[in-house]
mmCIF file of C-alpha atoms in Angstrom:
data_model
loop_
_atom_site.group_PDB
_atom_site.id
_atom_site.type_symbol
_atom_site.label_atom_id
_atom_site.label_comp_id
_atom_site.label_asym_id
_atom_site.label_seq_id
_atom_site.Cartn_x
_atom_site.Cartn_y
_atom_site.Cartn_z
ATOM 1 C CA MET A 30 0.168 -0.107 0.148
ATOM 2 C CA LYS A 31 1.400 3.414 -0.920
ATOM 3 C CA LYS A 32 1.677 5.668 2.050
ATOM 4 C CA SER A 33 0.976 9.468 2.195
ATOM 5 C CA ALA A 34 3.994 12.024 2.058
ATOM 6 C CA VAL A 35 3.294 12.875 5.533
ATOM 7 C CA GLY A 36 3.161 9.252 6.862
ATOM 8 C CA LYS A 37 6.352 8.475 5.216
ATOM 9 C CA LEU A 38 8.113 11.594 6.818
ATOM 10 C CA ILE A 39 6.985 10.775 10.196
ATOM 11 C CA GLU A 40 7.860 7.031 9.818
ATOM 12 C CA THR A 41 11.146 7.851 8.320
ATOM 13 C CA GLU A 42 12.244 10.441 10.925
ATOM 14 C CA ARG A 43 11.008 7.935 13.692
ATOM 15 C CA ARG A 44 13.040 5.113 12.541
ATOM 16 C CA LYS A 45 16.274 7.508 12.213
ATOM 17 C CA ASN A 46 15.755 8.653 15.826
ATOM 18 C CA GLY A 47 15.469 4.802 16.925
ATOM 19 C CA PHE A 48 11.960 5.190 18.242
ATOM 20 C CA THR A 49 8.945 2.544 18.211
ATOM 21 C CA GLN A 50 5.617 3.915 17.554
ATOM 22 C CA GLU A 51 4.882 3.526 21.398
ATOM 23 C CA MET A 52 7.855 5.531 22.276
ATOM 24 C CA LEU A 53 7.239 8.274 19.853
ATOM 25 C CA GLY A 54 3.823 8.541 21.159
ATOM 26 C CA ASP A 55 4.983 8.366 24.996
ATOM 27 C CA GLY A 56 3.104 11.447 26.662
ATOM 28 C CA ILE A 57 1.766 12.851 23.545
ATOM 29 C CA CYS A 58 -0.880 10.121 22.143
ATOM 30 C CA THR A 59 -1.492 6.522 21.734
ATOM 31 C CA GLN A 60 0.540 4.154 19.567
ATOM 32 C CA GLY A 61 -2.487 3.559 17.559
ATOM 33 C CA THR A 62 -2.500 7.463 16.698
ATOM 34 C CA ILE A 63 1.017 6.939 15.498
ATOM 35 C CA SER A 64 0.074 3.934 13.430
ATOM 36 C CA ASN A 65 -2.893 5.764 11.668
ATOM 37 C CA LEU A 66 -0.617 8.775 11.102
ATOM 38 C CA GLU A 67 1.882 6.539 9.371
ATOM 39 C CA ASN A 68 -0.240 3.942 7.692
ATOM 40 C CA LEU A 69 -3.324 5.697 6.974
ATOM 41 C CA GLY A 70 -2.404 9.274 6.553
ATOM 42 C CA ARG A 71 -4.803 10.382 9.240
ATOM 43 C CA LEU A 72 -3.916 13.484 10.961
ATOM 44 C CA PRO A 73 -4.558 13.966 14.701
ATOM 45 C CA THR A 74 -5.146 17.422 16.220
ATOM 46 C CA LEU A 75 -2.878 20.122 15.560
ATOM 47 C CA GLU A 76 -1.648 20.167 19.115
ATOM 48 C CA THR A 77 -0.701 16.401 18.735
ATOM 49 C CA LEU A 78 0.874 16.824 15.600
ATOM 50 C CA LEU A 79 3.016 19.563 16.372
ATOM 51 C CA ALA A 80 4.355 17.571 19.722
ATOM 52 C CA ILE A 81 5.048 14.776 17.292
ATOM 53 C CA VAL A 82 6.881 17.063 14.831
ATOM 54 C CA GLU A 83 8.910 18.621 17.722
ATOM 55 C CA ARG A 84 9.942 15.259 19.250
ATOM 56 C CA LEU A 85 11.329 14.374 15.856
ATOM 57 C CA ASN A 86 13.171 17.492 15.232
ATOM 58 C CA ILE A 87 11.434 18.143 12.039
ATOM 59 C CA SER A 88 11.472 21.847 11.057
ATOM 60 C CA LEU A 89 7.878 23.231 10.578
ATOM 61 C CA GLU A 90 9.093 24.508 7.183
ATOM 62 C CA GLN A 91 9.776 20.791 6.119
ATOM 63 C CA PHE A 92 6.659 19.668 7.568
ATOM 64 C CA TYR A 93 4.222 22.019 5.726
ATOM 65 C CA GLU A 94 6.008 21.517 2.635
ATOM 66 C CA THR A 95 5.383 17.884 2.984
ATOM 67 C CA ILE A 96 1.765 18.390 3.460
ATOM 68 C CA LYS A 97 1.562 20.698 0.367
ATOM 69 C CA SER A 98 3.389 18.069 -1.679
ATOM 70 C CA ASP A 99 0.987 15.483 -0.938
ATOM 71 C CA SER A 100 -1.327 16.643 -3.521
ATOM 72 C CA SER A 101 -3.393 13.197 -3.597
ATOM 73 C CA MET A 102 -4.985 14.051 -0.173
ATOM 74 C CA TYR A 103 -7.989 16.035 -1.820
ATOM 75 C CA HIS A 104 -8.662 17.724 1.632
ATOM 76 C CA ASP A 105 -10.508 20.807 0.006
ATOM 77 C CA GLU A 106 -12.624 18.507 -2.150
ATOM 78 C CA PHE A 107 -13.814 16.104 0.365
ATOM 79 C CA LYS A 108 -14.722 19.016 2.518
ATOM 80 C CA GLN A 109 -16.651 20.754 -0.210
ATOM 81 C CA VAL A 110 -18.429 17.275 -0.623
ATOM 82 C CA GLN A 111 -19.094 16.775 3.066
ATOM 83 C CA LEU A 112 -20.618 20.388 3.272
ATOM 84 C CA LEU A 113 -23.104 19.736 0.279
ATOM 85 C CA CYS A 114 -24.099 16.587 2.099
ATOM 86 C CA ASN A 115 -24.881 18.145 5.280
ATOM 87 C CA LYS A 116 -27.059 20.751 3.358
ATOM 88 C CA LEU A 117 -28.645 17.619 1.893
ATOM 89 C CA LYS A 118 -27.398 18.494 -1.634
ATOM 90 C CA HIS A 119 -26.346 15.108 -2.566
ATOM 91 C CA LYS A 120 -26.608 15.328 -6.351
ATOM 92 C CA GLU A 121 -24.306 18.425 -6.324
ATOM 93 C CA ALA A 122 -21.866 16.355 -4.012
ATOM 94 C CA LYS A 123 -21.855 13.326 -6.329
ATOM 95 C CA GLU A 124 -20.955 15.610 -9.371
ATOM 96 C CA LEU A 125 -18.229 16.997 -7.372
ATOM 97 C CA ILE A 126 -16.815 13.555 -6.403
ATOM 98 C CA VAL A 127 -17.004 12.468 -10.278
ATOM 99 C CA GLN A 128 -15.476 15.752 -11.506
ATOM 100 C CA LEU A 129 -12.615 16.484 -9.060
ATOM 101 C CA ILE A 130 -11.626 13.356 -7.285
ATOM 102 C CA GLU A 131 -9.615 10.525 -9.124
ATOM 103 C CA PHE A 132 -9.761 7.366 -7.338
ATOM 104 C CA ASP A 133 -6.501 6.212 -8.455
ATOM 105 C CA ARG A 134 -4.508 9.053 -7.040
ATOM 106 C CA LEU A 135 -5.949 8.240 -3.479
ATOM 107 C CA THR A 136 -2.852 6.972 -1.713
ATOM 108 C CA THR A 137 -3.978 5.910 1.849
ATOM 109 C CA ASN A 138 -6.712 3.717 3.317
ATOM 110 C CA LEU A 139 -8.545 6.744 4.859
ATOM 111 C CA GLN A 140 -8.685 8.593 1.615
ATOM 112 C CA ARG A 141 -10.150 5.642 -0.227
ATOM 113 C CA MET A 142 -12.761 4.967 2.799
ATOM 114 C CA LYS A 143 -13.876 8.729 2.261
ATOM 115 C CA TYR A 144 -14.221 8.142 -1.355
ATOM 116 C CA TYR A 145 -16.325 4.952 -1.039
ATOM 117 C CA TYR A 146 -18.347 6.465 1.790
ATOM 118 C CA TYR A 147 -19.275 9.677 -0.035
ATOM 119 C CA PHE A 148 -19.848 7.729 -3.238
ATOM 120 C CA GLY A 149 -22.330 5.658 -1.570
ATOM 121 C CA ILE A 150 -24.228 8.032 0.240
ATOM 122 C CA THR A 151 -24.577 10.442 -2.644
ATOM 123 C CA SER A 152 -25.766 7.566 -4.775
ATOM 124 C CA LEU A 153 -28.228 6.522 -2.089
ATOM 125 C CA ILE A 154 -29.686 9.969 -1.181
ATOM 126 C CA GLY A 155 -29.137 11.763 -4.504
ATOM 127 C CA GLU A 156 -30.036 9.004 -6.987
ATOM 128 C CA ASN A 157 -31.772 6.267 -5.139
ATOM 129 C CA ASP A 158 -29.225 3.729 -6.327
ATOM 130 C CA TYR A 159 -29.267 1.273 -3.748
ATOM 131 C CA ARG A 160 -27.179 -1.313 -5.536
ATOM 132 C CA GLU A 161 -24.560 1.376 -5.704
ATOM 133 C CA ALA A 162 -24.903 2.552 -2.220
ATOM 134 C CA PHE A 163 -24.562 -1.177 -0.972
ATOM 135 C CA TYR A 164 -21.330 -1.890 -3.055
ATOM 136 C CA ASN A 165 -19.530 1.300 -1.936
ATOM 137 C CA PHE A 166 -20.581 1.239 1.918
ATOM 138 C CA ASN A 167 -19.244 -2.649 1.971
ATOM 139 C CA GLN A 168 -16.095 -1.522 0.093
ATOM 140 C CA VAL A 169 -15.702 0.647 3.081
ATOM 141 C CA LEU A 170 -15.877 -2.111 5.603
ATOM 142 C CA THR A 171 -13.342 -4.098 3.993
ATOM 143 C CA ILE A 172 -10.537 -1.769 4.325
ATOM 144 C CA ASP A 173 -8.480 -1.949 7.663
ATOM 145 C CA SER A 174 -11.475 -3.780 9.243
ATOM 146 C CA GLU A 175 -9.553 -4.563 12.171
ATOM 147 C CA ASN A 176 -9.026 -0.788 13.310
ATOM 148 C CA ALA A 177 -12.671 0.620 13.170
ATOM 149 C CA ASN A 178 -12.865 4.351 12.449
ATOM 150 C CA ILE A 179 -15.532 6.793 11.882
ATOM 151 C CA PHE A 180 -16.049 6.015 8.171
ATOM 152 C CA HIS A 181 -16.641 2.241 9.206
ATOM 153 C CA ILE A 182 -19.360 3.651 11.596
ATOM 154 C CA LEU A 183 -20.957 5.746 8.641
ATOM 155 C CA ALA A 184 -20.793 2.995 6.282
ATOM 156 C CA THR A 185 -22.333 0.704 8.752
ATOM 157 C CA ASN A 186 -25.147 3.218 9.360
ATOM 158 C CA GLY A 187 -25.407 3.928 5.580
ATOM 159 C CA ILE A 188 -26.313 0.247 5.041
ATOM 160 C CA GLY A 189 -29.050 0.785 7.733
ATOM 161 C CA VAL A 190 -30.325 3.562 5.817
ATOM 162 C CA THR A 191 -30.236 1.555 2.424
ATOM 163 C CA TYR A 192 -31.983 -1.462 3.840
ATOM 164 C CA TYR A 193 -34.772 1.001 5.391
ATOM 165 C CA PHE A 194 -35.156 2.528 2.020
ATOM 166 C CA GLU A 195 -35.779 -0.910 0.586
ATOM 167 C CA ASN A 196 -38.563 -1.537 3.218
ATOM 168 C CA ASP A 197 -36.490 -4.062 5.288
ATOM 169 C CA SER A 198 -36.888 -2.425 8.583
ATOM 170 C CA ASP A 199 -35.464 -5.697 10.445
ATOM 171 C CA LYS A 200 -32.055 -5.718 8.679
ATOM 172 C CA ALA A 201 -32.178 -1.840 8.871
ATOM 173 C CA LYS A 202 -32.429 -1.989 12.641
ATOM 174 C CA THR A 203 -29.547 -4.605 12.912
ATOM 175 C CA TYR A 204 -27.095 -2.051 11.111
ATOM 176 C CA PHE A 205 -28.479 0.936 13.082
ATOM 177 C CA GLU A 206 -27.842 -0.746 16.318
ATOM 178 C CA LYS A 207 -24.497 -2.018 15.164
ATOM 179 C CA ALA A 208 -23.249 1.411 14.363
ATOM 180 C CA LEU A 209 -24.503 2.627 17.744
ATOM 181 C CA ILE A 210 -22.492 -0.112 19.425
ATOM 182 C CA LEU A 211 -19.429 0.978 17.548
ATOM 183 C CA LEU A 212 -20.105 4.470 18.770
ATOM 184 C CA GLU A 213 -20.124 3.257 22.296
ATOM 185 C CA ASN A 214 -16.485 2.386 21.848
ATOM 186 C CA ILE A 215 -15.781 5.875 20.683
ATOM 187 C CA SER A 216 -13.181 6.374 23.320
ATOM 188 C CA GLU A 217 -11.097 3.948 21.503
ATOM 189 C CA LEU A 218 -11.098 6.163 18.593
ATOM 190 C CA ASP A 219 -8.735 8.945 17.988
ATOM 191 C CA SER A 220 -9.601 12.738 18.134
ATOM 192 C CA PHE A 221 -10.043 12.889 14.492
ATOM 193 C CA ASP A 222 -13.140 10.582 15.005
ATOM 194 C CA VAL A 223 -14.491 11.726 18.339
ATOM 195 C CA ARG A 224 -14.562 15.414 16.781
ATOM 196 C CA ASN A 225 -15.686 14.634 13.343
ATOM 197 C CA SER A 226 -19.168 16.244 12.744
ATOM 198 C CA GLU A 227 -20.275 13.232 10.465
ATOM 199 C CA ILE A 228 -20.951 11.345 13.711
ATOM 200 C CA ILE A 229 -24.339 13.478 13.870
ATOM 201 C CA LYS A 230 -25.647 11.514 10.879
ATOM 202 C CA VAL A 231 -25.283 8.146 12.625
ATOM 203 C CA TYR A 232 -27.518 9.558 15.467
ATOM 204 C CA PHE A 233 -29.845 11.470 13.241
ATOM 205 C CA ASN A 234 -30.635 8.369 11.066
ATOM 206 C CA THR A 235 -30.931 6.150 13.784
ATOM 207 C CA ALA A 236 -33.387 8.590 15.418
ATOM 208 C CA GLU A 237 -35.449 8.933 12.307
ATOM 209 C CA TYR A 238 -35.570 5.102 11.958
ATOM 210 C CA TYR A 239 -37.188 4.889 15.526
ATOM 211 C CA SER A 240 -39.456 7.760 14.884
ATOM 212 C CA GLU A 241 -40.718 6.002 11.650
ATOM 213 C CA MET A 242 -41.028 2.894 13.744
ATOM 214 C CA HIS A 243 -43.280 5.204 16.213
ATOM 215 C CA GLU A 244 -40.894 4.550 18.843
ATOM 216 C CA HIS A 245 -40.800 8.178 19.832
ATOM 217 C CA LYS A 246 -39.215 8.021 23.169
ATOM 218 C CA LYS A 247 -36.393 5.832 21.890
ATOM 219 C CA ALA A 248 -35.972 8.560 19.054
ATOM 220 C CA VAL A 249 -35.669 11.415 21.640
ATOM 221 C CA ASP A 250 -33.008 9.348 23.754
ATOM 222 C CA ILE A 251 -30.860 9.007 20.705
ATOM 223 C CA ALA A 252 -31.207 12.501 19.607
ATOM 224 C CA GLU A 253 -30.354 13.672 23.364
ATOM 225 C CA LYS A 254 -27.270 11.143 23.323
ATOM 226 C CA GLY A 255 -26.091 12.788 20.036
ATOM 227 C CA LEU A 256 -26.418 16.152 21.416
ATOM 228 C CA GLU A 257 -24.456 15.193 24.480
ATOM 229 C CA HIS A 258 -21.811 14.093 22.216
ATOM 230 C CA CYS A 259 -21.738 17.182 20.368
ATOM 231 C CA ARG A 260 -21.604 19.219 23.662
ATOM 232 C CA ASN A 261 -18.713 17.148 24.857
ATOM 233 C CA ASN A 262 -16.580 17.280 21.935
ATOM 234 C CA ASP A 263 -17.250 20.910 20.748
ATOM 235 C CA ILE A 264 -19.179 20.032 17.657
ATOM 236 C CA ASP A 265 -21.229 22.763 16.441
ATOM 237 C CA PHE A 266 -21.969 22.220 12.625
ATOM 238 C CA GLY A 267 -25.052 20.127 12.038
ATOM 239 C CA GLN A 268 -26.700 20.084 15.623
ATOM 240 C CA GLU A 269 -29.979 21.270 13.870
ATOM 241 C CA PHE A 270 -30.677 17.725 12.504
ATOM 242 C CA LEU A 271 -30.631 16.322 16.205
ATOM 243 C CA ILE A 272 -32.382 19.161 17.690
ATOM 244 C CA TYR A 273 -35.123 18.696 14.797
ATOM 245 C CA ALA A 274 -35.334 15.107 15.485
ATOM 246 C CA LYS A 275 -35.912 15.637 19.102
ATOM 247 C CA ALA A 276 -38.436 18.485 18.590
ATOM 248 C CA TYR A 277 -40.500 16.109 15.963
ATOM 249 C CA ASN A 278 -40.653 13.254 18.453
ATOM 250 C CA LEU A 279 -41.448 15.468 21.481
ATOM 251 C CA TYR A 280 -44.514 16.433 19.529
ATOM 252 C CA LYS A 281 -45.279 13.075 18.952
ATOM 253 C CA LEU A 282 -45.159 12.307 22.577
ATOM 254 C CA ASN A 283 -47.795 15.089 23.305
ATOM 255 C CA GLN A 284 -45.282 17.622 24.587
ATOM 256 C CA LYS A 285 -46.171 20.535 22.413
ATOM 257 C CA ALA A 286 -44.508 23.284 24.401
ATOM 258 C CA ARG A 287 -41.085 21.594 24.532
ATOM 259 C CA ALA A 288 -41.375 20.592 20.932
ATOM 260 C CA GLU A 289 -41.971 24.018 19.694
ATOM 261 C CA GLN A 290 -39.062 25.167 21.787
ATOM 262 C CA HIS A 291 -36.694 22.833 19.899
ATOM 263 C CA PHE A 292 -38.298 23.446 16.533
ATOM 264 C CA ILE A 293 -37.301 27.259 17.016
ATOM 265 C CA MET A 294 -33.734 26.247 18.202
ATOM 266 C CA ALA A 295 -33.359 23.957 15.074
ATOM 267 C CA SER A 296 -34.678 26.689 12.858
ATOM 268 C CA SER A 297 -32.099 29.105 14.422
ATOM 269 C CA LEU A 298 -29.153 26.693 13.580
ATOM 270 C CA ALA A 299 -30.727 25.723 10.207
ATOM 271 C CA ILE A 300 -30.690 29.507 9.224
ATOM 272 C CA LEU A 301 -27.271 30.132 10.482
ATOM 273 C CA ASN A 302 -25.925 26.939 8.452
ATOM 274 C CA ASP A 303 -27.829 27.929 5.481
ATOM 275 C CA ASN A 304 -29.804 24.521 5.710
ATOM 276 C CA GLN A 305 -32.613 25.401 3.273
ATOM 277 C CA ASN A 306 -33.932 21.838 3.284
ATOM 278 C CA MET A 307 -34.261 21.722 6.970
ATOM 279 C CA ILE A 308 -35.934 25.174 6.977
ATOM 280 C CA ILE A 309 -38.590 23.906 4.478
ATOM 281 C CA ALA A 310 -39.278 20.626 6.701
ATOM 282 C CA ILE A 311 -39.760 22.792 9.756
ATOM 283 C CA LYS A 312 -42.072 25.123 7.920
ATOM 284 C CA LYS A 313 -44.204 22.314 6.778
ATOM 285 C CA ASP A 314 -44.362 20.965 10.359
ATOM 286 C CA SER A 315 -45.109 24.236 11.702
ATOM 287 C CA LYS A 316 -48.352 24.479 9.795
ATOM 288 C CA GLU A 317 -49.453 20.758 10.156
ATOM 289 C CA PHE A 318 -48.653 20.815 14.056
ATOM 290 C CA ASN A 319 -50.293 24.407 14.292
ATOM 291 C CA LEU A 320 -47.250 25.752 16.270
ATOM 292 C CA GLU A 321 -47.937 29.554 16.273
ATOM 293 C CA LEU A 322 -44.904 30.748 17.836
ATOM 294 C CA LEU A 323 -42.765 28.815 15.428
ATOM 295 C CA GLU A 324 -44.651 30.229 12.451
ATOM 296 C CA LYS A 325 -44.227 33.604 13.944
ATOM 297 C CA PHE A 326 -40.341 33.026 14.279
ATOM 298 C CA LEU A 327 -40.085 31.749 10.734
ATOM 299 C CA GLU A 328 -41.847 34.650 9.495
ATOM 300 C CA MET A 329 -39.284 37.116 10.958
#
């Protein structure tokens, strides 16, 4: 497997200094973080990364030049795809993947997992192509399967969504629950995974599933658990999805006042994040549920 330029640099300098991965990470991070950096090209937090660079006596100039030279990372392109998906613009995201990201230029497992996951989710939501979705999500699960990361969790959840769209609620539940179990082991994942806003989708999709199954209390509990994770890990972008799920299911539990309060909070964040599809959904609910305060807020 071809490694990223950053991964090669860290491994080369570590060996020059006579460090094992565990020795390099001592007092900074786990051995697994070093392994992921070298083998997957997965960058930890900036603080951790700078501590590793300092321990290896790598100049900042050399380090930043290495990052710039690794043109196959596609950081900006994947970020654009993620933002489009967060705004439910999956067709546009799919077009971006096809036009800008060349699979053969991806050099690390992490990049390939990103590609397969986003190709799968955009095929599913943007094109209703279940076969393409299944194929790409399963491709994610075959890569470095012994070391679960956020994209394994997202792909597992994505399979649940695909089964649900195919009206197979039993299989969907199996994969939704499996993804939640993987999330329970989040402490074993590195900081990249813990703080990744994509985690919101796992909680939201699962809450939506239980809402459709009329298990509204469970849907509220899952949404609350997702919001707690966001608070604990400083994740702000995308919280409107979880607050909306909580609001909708509170209403179904006959808690109208609390539901309306949460609808207004979700609306505020949706407006802030330019989430037009969410705003449309909330407007529809405000009329259907006769939520006067919410309607007044949306008219402002």
